[in-house]
Coordinates of N, CA, C and O and ligand atoms in Angstrom, one line a residue:
M65 N 19.6 -60.7 -80.3 CA 20.1 -59.4 -80.4 C 21.4 -59.7 -80.2 O 22.3 -58.5 -80.9
A66 N 22.2 -60.4 -79.9 CA 23.4 -60.3 -80.2 C 24.2 -60.9 -81.3 O 25.3 -59.7 -81.1
A67 N 23.2 -60.7 -81.9 CA 24.3 -60.5 -83.3 C 24.2 -60.2 -83.8 O 24.3 -60.0 -85.5
L68 N 22.8 -58.9 -83.8 CA 23.5 -57.6 -84.0 C 24.6 -57.0 -83.5 O 25.3 -55.4 -83.8
R69 N 25.3 -57.2 -83.0 CA 26.7 -57.2 -82.4 C 27.7 -56.6 -83.0 O 27.8 -57.4 -83.9
G70 N 28.3 -55.0 -83.4 CA 29.1 -54.3 -84.4 C 29.0 -54.0 -85.4 O 29.2 -53.8 -86.2
Q71 N 27.4 -54.3 -86.1 CA 26.7 -53.7 -86.9 C 25.9 -52.5 -86.9 O 25.6 -52.5 -87.7
Q72 N 26.5 -51.7 -85.2 CA 24.6 -51.3 -85.3 C 26.2 -49.9 -84.9 O 25.2 -48.8 -83.8
N73 N 26.3 -49.0 -85.2 CA 26.3 -47.8 -85.9 C 25.5 -46.5 -85.5 O 26.0 -45.5 -85.4
T74 N 24.4 -46.8 -86.3 CA 23.3 -45.8 -86.5 C 22.2 -46.5 -86.5 O 21.3 -47.4 -86.3
L75 N 21.4 -46.4 -85.6 CA 20.0 -46.2 -85.3 C 19.2 -45.0 -86.0 O 19.0 -44.1 -85.6
Y76 N 18.0 -45.9 -86.6 CA 17.1 -45.5 -87.6 C 15.6 -44.9 -87.3 O 14.8 -46.4 -86.1
I77 N 14.6 -44.1 -87.0 CA 14.1 -44.6 -85.8 C 13.0 -42.8 -86.6 O 12.8 -41.4 -87.1
P78 N 11.2 -43.5 -87.0 CA 10.6 -42.4 -87.3 C 10.1 -42.2 -87.1 O 10.3 -41.7 -86.2
S79 N 10.2 -40.8 -87.5 CA 9.4 -40.2 -86.8 C 7.9 -39.3 -85.4 O 8.9 -39.5 -84.8
S80 N 7.2 -41.1 -86.6 CA 5.5 -41.4 -85.8 C 6.5 -41.2 -84.5 O 6.2 -41.2 -83.7
V81 N 7.5 -42.4 -84.5 CA 7.5 -42.4 -83.7 C 8.5 -41.9 -82.0 O 8.2 -42.0 -81.4
E82 N 9.9 -41.3 -83.2 CA 10.3 -40.0 -81.7 C 8.8 -39.3 -81.3 O 9.0 -38.5 -80.3
Q83 N 8.1 -39.2 -82.1 CA 7.2 -38.2 -81.6 C 6.4 -39.1 -80.9 O 6.2 -38.0 -79.9
E84 N 5.6 -39.7 -80.4 CA 5.5 -40.2 -79.4 C 6.3 -40.4 -78.3 O 5.8 -40.1 -77.1
M85 N 7.8 -40.6 -79.1 CA 8.2 -41.0 -77.5 C 8.2 -39.5 -77.0 O 8.1 -39.0 -75.8
S86 N 8.3 -38.2 -78.2 CA 8.6 -36.4 -76.9 C 7.3 -36.9 -76.7 O 6.8 -35.8 -75.4
E87 N 5.7 -36.5 -76.9 CA 4.3 -36.4 -76.0 C 3.9 -37.6 -75.1 O 4.0 -36.2 -73.8
Y88 N 5.1 -38.5 -74.5 CA 4.9 -39.0 -74.0 C 5.7 -38.3 -73.3 O 5.5 -37.8 -71.8
M89 N 7.1 -38.3 -72.8 CA 7.7 -37.1 -71.9 C 7.5 -36.5 -71.6 O 7.0 -35.8 -70.8
F90 N 6.8 -35.2 -72.1 CA 6.1 -33.5 -72.3 C 4.9 -34.4 -71.6 O 4.6 -33.2 -69.9
H91 N 3.8 -35.8 -71.6 CA 3.2 -35.0 -70.3 C 3.3 -36.1 -69.0 O 2.7 -35.7 -69.0
S92 N 4.6 -37.0 -69.8 CA 4.9 -37.4 -68.3 C 5.3 -35.9 -67.1 O 5.4 -36.6 -65.5
L93 N 5.9 -35.4 -67.5 CA 6.6 -33.9 -66.5 C 5.6 -33.2 -65.3 O 4.0 -33.3 -65.4
P94 N 6.3 -33.0 -64.1 CA 7.5 -33.1 -64.0 C 7.8 -34.1 -63.1 O 10.2 -34.2 -63.4
Q95 N 7.6 -35.6 -63.4 CA 8.2 -36.8 -63.8 C 9.1 -37.1 -64.5 O 8.9 -36.8 -66.4
E96 N 9.9 -38.1 -64.5 CA 10.9 -38.4 -66.0 C 9.9 -39.6 -66.5 O 9.3 -40.4 -65.3
A97 N 9.7 -40.1 -68.1 CA 9.5 -40.7 -68.6 C 10.0 -41.3 -68.5 O 10.8 -41.8 -69.3
C98 N 9.3 -42.9 -69.1 CA 10.8 -44.6 -68.9 C 9.7 -44.8 -69.7 O 8.2 -44.9 -69.5
G99 N 10.4 -46.4 -70.7 CA 9.7 -46.9 -71.2 C 10.5 -47.7 -72.7 O 12.0 -47.8 -72.1
I100 N 10.2 -48.6 -74.0 CA 10.9 -50.3 -74.1 C 11.3 -49.8 -75.3 O 9.8 -49.0 -75.8
V101 N 11.7 -49.8 -76.4 CA 11.3 -49.8 -77.7 C 11.4 -51.2 -78.2 O 12.9 -52.0 -77.8
L102 N 11.2 -50.4 -79.9 CA 10.7 -52.7 -80.1 C 11.8 -52.3 -81.8 O 11.2 -50.4 -82.3
G103 N 12.8 -53.1 -82.3 CA 13.2 -52.6 -83.8 C 13.4 -54.0 -83.9 O 13.7 -54.6 -83.1
E104 N 14.8 -53.5 -84.8 CA 15.5 -55.2 -85.3 C 16.1 -54.3 -86.2 O 17.0 -53.2 -86.8
A105 N 17.3 -55.4 -86.5 CA 18.6 -54.7 -87.2 C 18.1 -54.8 -88.7 O 17.4 -54.8 -89.2
A106 N 19.1 -53.8 -88.8 CA 18.8 -53.0 -90.7 C 20.5 -52.6 -91.3 O 20.9 -52.8 -90.1
A107 N 20.5 -52.2 -92.8 CA 21.0 -51.9 -92.9 C 22.2 -51.3 -91.9 O 21.8 -49.5 -92.0
G108 N 23.3 -51.6 -91.7 CA 24.2 -50.7 -90.9 C 24.2 -49.9 -89.9 O 24.0 -48.9 -89.0
G109 N 22.5 -50.4 -89.4 CA 22.7 -50.7 -88.0 C 20.7 -51.1 -87.4 O 21.3 -52.5 -87.7
I110 N 20.9 -50.1 -86.8 CA 19.1 -50.3 -86.0 C 18.4 -50.0 -86.5 O 18.5 -48.7 -86.1
R111 N 16.8 -50.5 -86.4 CA 15.9 -49.8 -86.8 C 14.5 -50.1 -85.4 O 14.4 -51.4 -85.6
I112 N 14.5 -48.7 -85.7 CA 13.1 -48.4 -84.1 C 12.3 -49.2 -85.0 O 11.6 -48.3 -86.0
S113 N 11.3 -50.0 -84.8 CA 9.8 -49.8 -84.7 C 8.7 -49.5 -84.3 O 7.3 -49.1 -84.7
R114 N 8.6 -49.4 -82.7 CA 7.2 -49.3 -81.7 C 8.3 -48.8 -80.8 O 9.4 -48.4 -80.0
F115 N 7.7 -47.4 -80.2 CA 7.8 -46.9 -78.6 C 7.5 -47.5 -77.7 O 5.5 -47.7 -77.6
Q116 N 6.9 -47.9 -76.6 CA 5.7 -48.3 -75.6 C 6.6 -48.5 -74.2 O 7.1 -48.2 -73.7
P117 N 5.6 -47.1 -73.8 CA 5.8 -46.8 -72.3 C 5.3 -47.0 -71.6 O 5.1 -48.3 -71.5
I118 N 6.2 -48.0 -70.0 CA 5.8 -48.3 -69.2 C 5.9 -47.6 -67.8 O 6.6 -46.2 -67.6
R119 N 5.2 -47.6 -67.0 CA 4.7 -46.5 -65.6 C 6.2 -46.8 -65.1 O 6.7 -47.9 -65.1
N120 N 6.2 -45.4 -65.3 CA 7.9 -44.9 -63.7 C 7.1 -45.5 -62.5 O 6.5 -44.8 -61.7
V121 N 8.1 -46.3 -61.4 CA 7.6 -46.7 -60.4 C 8.6 -46.6 -59.4 O 9.0 -46.5 -59.0
A122 N 10.0 -45.4 -59.7 CA 10.6 -45.4 -58.8 C 10.5 -43.9 -57.6 O 8.9 -43.2 -58.0
P123 N 10.9 -44.8 -56.2 CA 9.4 -43.7 -55.1 C 10.3 -42.3 -55.0 O 9.3 -41.5 -54.7
D124 N 10.8 -42.0 -56.1 CA 11.2 -40.2 -56.7 C 11.2 -40.2 -57.9 O 12.0 -39.9 -58.6
P125 N 10.5 -39.7 -58.8 CA 9.8 -40.0 -60.0 C 10.2 -39.1 -60.7 O 10.5 -39.1 -61.9
L126 N 10.6 -38.1 -59.9 CA 11.3 -36.0 -60.4 C 12.7 -36.9 -60.8 O 13.0 -35.7 -61.5
H127 N 13.1 -37.1 -61.0 CA 15.0 -37.5 -59.7 C 15.4 -38.9 -61.0 O 16.4 -38.8 -60.4
H128 N 14.5 -40.0 -60.7 CA 14.9 -41.1 -61.1 C 13.8 -41.4 -62.6 O 12.2 -41.8 -61.7
F129 N 14.4 -42.7 -62.4 CA 12.7 -43.6 -63.1 C 13.3 -45.2 -63.1 O 14.6 -45.7 -62.1
Q130 N 12.8 -46.4 -62.5 CA 12.8 -47.1 -62.2 C 10.4 -48.0 -63.1 O 9.8 -47.8 -63.0
L131 N 11.5 -48.5 -64.2 CA 9.9 -49.8 -65.6 C 9.7 -50.3 -63.7 O 9.9 -51.3 -63.3
E132 N 8.1 -50.0 -64.5 CA 7.1 -51.1 -62.8 C 7.3 -52.6 -63.8 O 7.3 -53.0 -65.3
Q133 N 7.9 -53.6 -62.7 CA 8.3 -54.5 -62.7 C 7.5 -55.3 -64.0 O 8.2 -56.8 -64.8
A134 N 5.9 -56.0 -63.9 CA 5.2 -56.9 -64.3 C 5.6 -56.5 -65.6 O 5.8 -57.1 -66.4
E135 N 5.3 -55.3 -66.6 CA 5.7 -55.5 -67.3 C 6.5 -55.1 -68.2 O 6.7 -55.7 -69.4
W136 N 7.7 -54.6 -67.1 CA 9.0 -55.2 -67.9 C 9.7 -56.3 -68.5 O 9.8 -57.1 -69.3
I137 N 8.5 -57.3 -67.1 CA 8.8 -58.5 -67.8 C 8.6 -58.6 -68.2 O 8.4 -59.6 -69.1
R138 N 6.8 -58.5 -69.3 CA 6.1 -59.1 -69.7 C 6.5 -58.8 -70.8 O 7.2 -60.0 -71.7
C139 N 7.1 -57.6 -71.3 CA 8.0 -58.1 -72.6 C 9.3 -58.3 -72.2 O 9.4 -58.1 -73.9
I140 N 9.9 -58.9 -72.0 CA 10.9 -59.6 -71.7 C 11.0 -60.8 -72.4 O 11.3 -61.1 -73.0
F141 N 9.9 -61.6 -72.0 CA 9.3 -62.2 -72.3 C 8.3 -62.5 -73.8 O 8.4 -64.1 -74.8
Q142 N 7.6 -61.5 -73.9 CA 6.5 -60.8 -75.1 C 6.8 -60.0 -75.8 O 5.9 -60.7 -77.5
E143 N 8.2 -60.0 -76.0 CA 8.4 -58.7 -77.5 C 9.9 -59.8 -77.8 O 10.7 -58.6 -77.5
P144 N 9.0 -60.3 -78.5 CA 10.6 -60.6 -79.6 C 11.9 -59.7 -79.6 O 12.5 -60.3 -79.9
T145 N 10.8 -58.3 -80.8 CA 11.8 -57.8 -81.0 C 12.4 -56.4 -80.6 O 12.4 -55.5 -80.4
L146 N 11.7 -56.1 -78.7 CA 12.9 -56.0 -77.9 C 14.0 -55.8 -78.1 O 15.3 -56.3 -77.7
I147 N 14.6 -54.0 -78.3 CA 15.7 -53.7 -78.3 C 16.2 -52.6 -77.6 O 18.0 -52.5 -77.8
G148 N 15.6 -51.9 -76.2 CA 16.1 -51.0 -75.7 C 15.2 -50.5 -74.9 O 14.0 -50.7 -75.1
V149 N 15.9 -49.0 -74.6 CA 15.5 -48.6 -73.3 C 15.6 -47.3 -73.0 O 15.9 -47.0 -74.0
F150 N 14.4 -46.4 -72.3 CA 14.3 -45.2 -73.3 C 13.8 -44.0 -71.8 O 12.5 -45.0 -71.1
H151 N 14.5 -43.0 -71.6 CA 14.3 -42.4 -70.1 C 14.5 -41.2 -70.8 O 14.9 -40.8 -71.5
S152 N 13.4 -40.3 -69.8 CA 14.0 -39.2 -70.2 C 14.9 -37.8 -69.0 O 14.0 -38.3 -67.6
H153 N 15.2 -36.6 -68.6 CA 15.6 -36.2 -68.0 C 14.9 -35.2 -68.0 O 15.5 -33.5 -69.4
P154 N 14.0 -34.9 -67.6 CA 13.3 -33.4 -67.6 C 14.2 -31.8 -66.8 O 13.5 -30.7 -68.3
R155 N 15.1 -32.2 -66.3 CA 15.4 -30.7 -66.0 C 16.8 -31.0 -66.8 O 17.6 -29.7 -66.4
T156 N 17.9 -31.8 -66.9 CA 18.6 -31.5 -67.6 C 18.8 -32.0 -68.6 O 18.6 -32.7 -69.5
E157 N 19.8 -32.5 -68.8 CA 21.1 -32.1 -70.9 C 19.9 -34.8 -70.9 O 20.6 -35.0 -70.0
P158 N 20.4 -34.6 -72.1 CA 20.3 -36.3 -72.1 C 21.6 -37.1 -72.6 O 22.0 -37.5 -73.2
L159 N 22.3 -36.7 -71.7 CA 23.8 -37.8 -70.9 C 23.3 -38.5 -70.2 O 23.1 -37.9 -68.7
P160 N 24.0 -40.0 -70.4 CA 24.1 -40.4 -68.9 C 24.0 -40.2 -67.4 O 25.8 -39.6 -67.5
S161 N 23.4 -40.7 -66.8 CA 23.7 -40.3 -64.9 C 25.4 -41.8 -64.5 O 24.8 -42.5 -65.2
L162 N 25.8 -41.1 -63.7 CA 26.1 -41.7 -63.2 C 25.3 -43.2 -62.8 O 25.5 -44.4 -62.7
E163 N 23.7 -42.2 -62.0 CA 23.8 -43.8 -62.1 C 23.0 -44.4 -63.3 O 22.8 -45.8 -62.9
D164 N 23.0 -43.3 -64.0 CA 22.2 -44.4 -65.6 C 23.3 -45.3 -65.2 O 23.3 -46.6 -65.5
I165 N 24.8 -44.9 -64.8 CA 25.6 -46.2 -65.5 C 26.6 -47.6 -64.4 O 25.7 -48.4 -64.8
H166 N 25.2 -46.2 -63.0 CA 25.5 -47.9 -62.5 C 24.9 -49.0 -62.8 O 24.3 -50.3 -62.1
A167 N 23.5 -48.7 -62.8 CA 21.9 -49.3 -64.0 C 22.0 -50.5 -64.6 O 21.0 -51.3 -65.1
L168 N 23.5 -49.9 -65.3 CA 23.4 -50.4 -67.2 C 23.3 -52.1 -66.6 O 22.9 -52.9 -67.0
P169 N 23.4 -53.4 -65.6 CA 22.9 -54.3 -65.4 C 22.6 -55.0 -64.9 O 22.0 -56.1 -66.2
T170 N 21.9 -53.7 -65.0 CA 19.8 -54.1 -65.3 C 19.3 -54.3 -66.5 O 18.5 -55.2 -67.1
F171 N 20.6 -53.7 -68.0 CA 19.3 -54.0 -68.9 C 20.6 -54.5 -69.9 O 20.4 -56.0 -71.4
A172 N 22.1 -55.2 -69.3 CA 22.9 -55.0 -70.6 C 22.3 -56.7 -71.0 O 22.2 -57.8 -69.7
G173 N 22.7 -57.5 -71.8 CA 22.5 -59.1 -71.9 C 21.5 -59.0 -73.0 O 20.9 -60.0 -73.5
L174 N 20.4 -57.7 -72.7 CA 18.4 -57.5 -72.3 C 18.6 -57.7 -73.3 O 17.7 -56.8 -74.7
L175 N 19.6 -55.1 -73.9 CA 18.9 -54.5 -75.1 C 20.3 -53.9 -75.9 O 21.6 -54.9 -75.2
N176 N 20.0 -53.6 -76.7 CA 21.3 -52.8 -77.5 C 21.0 -51.4 -77.4 O 22.6 -50.9 -77.3
V177 N 20.0 -50.7 -76.8 CA 20.3 -49.1 -77.3 C 19.8 -48.9 -76.5 O 18.4 -49.0 -75.3
Y178 N 19.7 -47.8 -76.1 CA 19.8 -46.7 -74.9 C 19.3 -45.7 -75.3 O 20.2 -44.6 -76.0
L179 N 18.0 -44.7 -74.4 CA 18.1 -43.8 -75.4 C 17.7 -43.3 -74.5 O 16.7 -43.2 -73.6
I180 N 17.7 -41.7 -74.1 CA 18.1 -40.5 -73.8 C 17.3 -39.1 -73.5 O 17.6 -38.7 -75.2
G181 N 16.0 -38.2 -74.2 CA 15.3 -37.4 -74.1 C 15.5 -36.9 -72.4 O 15.0 -36.7 -71.9
S182 N 15.5 -35.3 -73.5 CA 15.3 -33.6 -73.2 C 14.0 -33.2 -73.8 O 13.8 -32.8 -74.9
P183 N 13.6 -32.2 -72.7 CA 13.3 -31.1 -73.4 C 14.4 -29.8 -74.1 O 15.6 -30.0 -73.2
V184 N 13.8 -30.1 -75.0 CA 15.0 -28.3 -75.6 C 14.8 -27.3 -75.0 O 15.5 -26.8 -74.6
H185 N 14.0 -26.7 -74.2 CA 13.7 -26.0 -73.5 C 12.7 -26.4 -72.2 O 12.0 -25.3 -72.3
P186 N 14.0 -26.8 -71.3 CA 13.5 -26.8 -69.8 C 12.7 -25.8 -69.3 O 12.3 -26.4 -68.4
S187 N 12.6 -25.0 -69.1 CA 12.8 -24.0 -69.0 C 10.6 -22.8 -69.1 O 10.4 -22.3 -68.6
D188 N 10.9 -23.5 -70.4 CA 9.5 -22.6 -70.8 C 8.9 -23.8 -71.2 O 8.8 -24.4 -72.7
S189 N 7.8 -23.7 -69.8 CA 6.9 -24.6 -70.5 C 5.3 -24.7 -72.3 O 4.4 -24.9 -71.8
T190 N 6.2 -23.4 -72.5 CA 5.3 -23.0 -73.7 C 5.8 -24.4 -74.3 O 4.5 -24.1 -75.6
S191 N 6.4 -24.1 -75.4 CA 7.2 -24.6 -76.1 C 7.5 -26.4 -76.1 O 8.6 -27.3 -75.9
H192 N 6.3 -27.2 -75.7 CA 6.3 -28.2 -75.5 C 6.1 -28.8 -76.8 O 5.2 -30.3 -76.9
N193 N 7.2 -28.9 -77.0 CA 6.9 -29.5 -78.8 C 8.5 -30.5 -79.2 O 7.9 -31.3 -79.8
K194 N 10.0 -29.6 -78.2 CA 10.3 -30.2 -79.0 C 11.5 -31.8 -78.1 O 11.3 -30.6 -76.7
M195 N 11.9 -32.3 -78.8 CA 12.9 -33.8 -77.5 C 14.3 -33.3 -78.2 O 14.7 -33.6 -79.5
N196 N 14.9 -33.6 -77.8 CA 16.8 -33.6 -77.1 C 17.5 -35.0 -77.2 O 16.6 -35.3 -76.0
L197 N 17.1 -35.7 -78.4 CA 17.0 -37.2 -78.1 C 18.8 -37.8 -78.2 O 19.7 -37.7 -79.7
H198 N 18.9 -38.6 -77.3 CA 20.4 -39.0 -77.6 C 20.5 -41.4 -78.2 O 19.9 -40.9 -77.5
A199 N 20.6 -40.9 -78.5 CA 20.6 -42.6 -78.8 C 22.7 -43.4 -77.6 O 23.2 -42.7 -78.6
Y200 N 21.9 -44.3 -77.8 CA 23.2 -45.0 -77.2 C 23.8 -46.8 -76.9 O 21.9 -46.8 -77.2
E201 N 24.8 -47.5 -77.2 CA 24.9 -48.9 -77.4 C 25.5 -48.9 -76.8 O 26.2 -48.5 -75.9
I202 N 25.0 -50.1 -75.3 CA 24.8 -50.9 -74.1 C 25.8 -51.8 -74.8 O 25.7 -53.0 -75.1
E203 N 27.0 -51.4 -74.7 CA 28.4 -52.1 -74.8 C 28.0 -53.3 -73.1 O 28.9 -52.2 -72.6
S204 N 29.4 -54.0 -73.3 CA 28.9 -54.7 -72.5 C 31.3 -55.5 -72.4 O 31.0 -56.1 -73.8
A205 N 31.8 -55.1 -71.1 CA 32.8 -55.6 -71.6 C 34.0 -56.5 -70.5 O 34.0 -56.1 -69.8
T206 N 33.7 -57.9 -70.9 CA 34.4 -58.7 -69.5 C 35.6 -59.4 -70.5 O 35.8 -59.9 -71.6
H207 N 36.3 -58.8 -70.1 CA 38.1 -59.5 -70.2 C 38.8 -60.6 -69.5 O 39.5 -60.9 -70.8
T208 N 38.5 -61.0 -69.2 CA 39.1 -62.3 -68.8 C 38.4 -63.4 -67.6 O 37.3 -62.4 -66.7
P209 N 38.1 -64.0 -67.5 CA 37.4 -65.6 -67.0 C 37.3 -65.2 -65.9 O 36.7 -65.0 -64.8
D210 N 38.9 -64.4 -65.0 CA 39.3 -64.0 -64.0 C 38.3 -62.6 -63.1 O 37.5 -62.6 -62.0
E211 N 37.7 -61.8 -64.1 CA 37.7 -61.4 -63.5 C 35.6 -61.2 -64.3 O 34.6 -60.4 -63.4
V212 N 35.5 -62.4 -64.6 CA 33.6 -62.3 -63.8 C 32.9 -62.7 -62.7 O 31.9 -61.9 -62.8
N213 N 33.5 -62.5 -62.1 CA 33.1 -62.9 -61.1 C 32.7 -61.7 -60.4 O 32.4 -61.2 -59.3
E214 N 34.0 -60.9 -61.0 CA 33.4 -58.7 -59.8 C 32.0 -57.9 -60.9 O 32.0 -57.4 -61.0
G215 N 31.7 -59.0 -62.2 CA 30.8 -57.8 -62.9 C 31.6 -58.1 -63.5 O 32.5 -57.2 -64.8
S216 N 30.3 -57.9 -65.0 CA 31.6 -57.6 -66.0 C 30.8 -55.2 -66.1 O 30.8 -55.0 -65.2
K217 N 31.5 -54.9 -67.3 CA 31.7 -53.9 -67.4 C 31.0 -53.3 -68.2 O 30.5 -54.0 -70.2
H218 N 30.3 -52.2 -68.1 CA 28.8 -52.1 -69.2 C 29.4 -50.5 -69.8 O 29.3 -49.6 -68.8
T219 N 29.6 -50.1 -71.0 CA 29.3 -48.6 -71.2 C 28.6 -48.6 -71.9 O 28.1 -48.8 -72.4
L220 N 28.0 -47.2 -72.3 CA 27.4 -47.0 -73.8 C 27.9 -45.9 -74.3 O 29.4 -45.3 -73.9
Q221 N 27.9 -46.3 -75.8 CA 29.0 -46.1 -76.6 C 27.5 -45.2 -77.7 O 26.3 -46.1 -77.9
P222 N 28.4 -43.8 -77.8 CA 27.3 -42.7 -78.9 C 26.9 -43.8 -80.1 O 28.1 -44.0 -80.7
L223 N 25.4 -42.9 -79.8 CA 24.8 -44.4 -82.2 C 24.3 -43.1 -83.2 O 24.5 -41.6 -81.9
Q224 N 25.5 -42.9 -83.7 CA 24.3 -41.7 -84.9 C 22.7 -42.2 -84.5 O 22.2 -43.3 -85.0
L225 N 21.9 -40.8 -85.5 CA 21.0 -40.7 -84.7 C 20.4 -40.1 -85.4 O 20.2 -39.7 -86.6
R226 N 18.7 -41.7 -87.3 CA 18.6 -40.7 -87.9 C 17.1 -41.1 -88.3 O 16.9 -41.5 -88.0
M227 N 16.7 -39.8 -88.6 CA 15.3 -39.8 -88.8 C 14.6 -40.4 -89.6 O 15.1 -39.6 -90.4
T228 N 13.8 -41.0 -90.4 CA 13.3 -41.7 -90.9 C 12.1 -41.8 -91.3 O 10.7 -41.2 -90.6
Ligands
ZN119 ZN1 19.3 -40.0 -66.3

């Protein structure tokens, strides 16, 4: 996955995969939904191939997400095209929260792509069909050898999302 670094300006996602994510997100309400995405390098970016839901085992799943560990570990070792993580913000915009940023070291080094989805109309329970999806690239910056022990800093850089 490290080989992808520096060439992933656009994230291509098949509309069928986006639809699966969206349906899973609405199905999981009022809880946050989460899962992983598989994909590979493509011309000018990354192409998502599949979404796989993973159970949210956070103690407070209404406001947090935590991937069920056994399934997450299995994906790390058995899914060679594991490329990103998805979770939903049922009641807020699909923007990274402070908590999301603090949890990045869990995924950095394993994943390149960070996806957040939100219902377009959170308060309107009848429009269970539209998701606002944001895509980010997980970037790790370790500045000097002296800083290694303090841990590297991780940031999320917006990726252009293109439905295919
Ligand atoms: Zn979040």
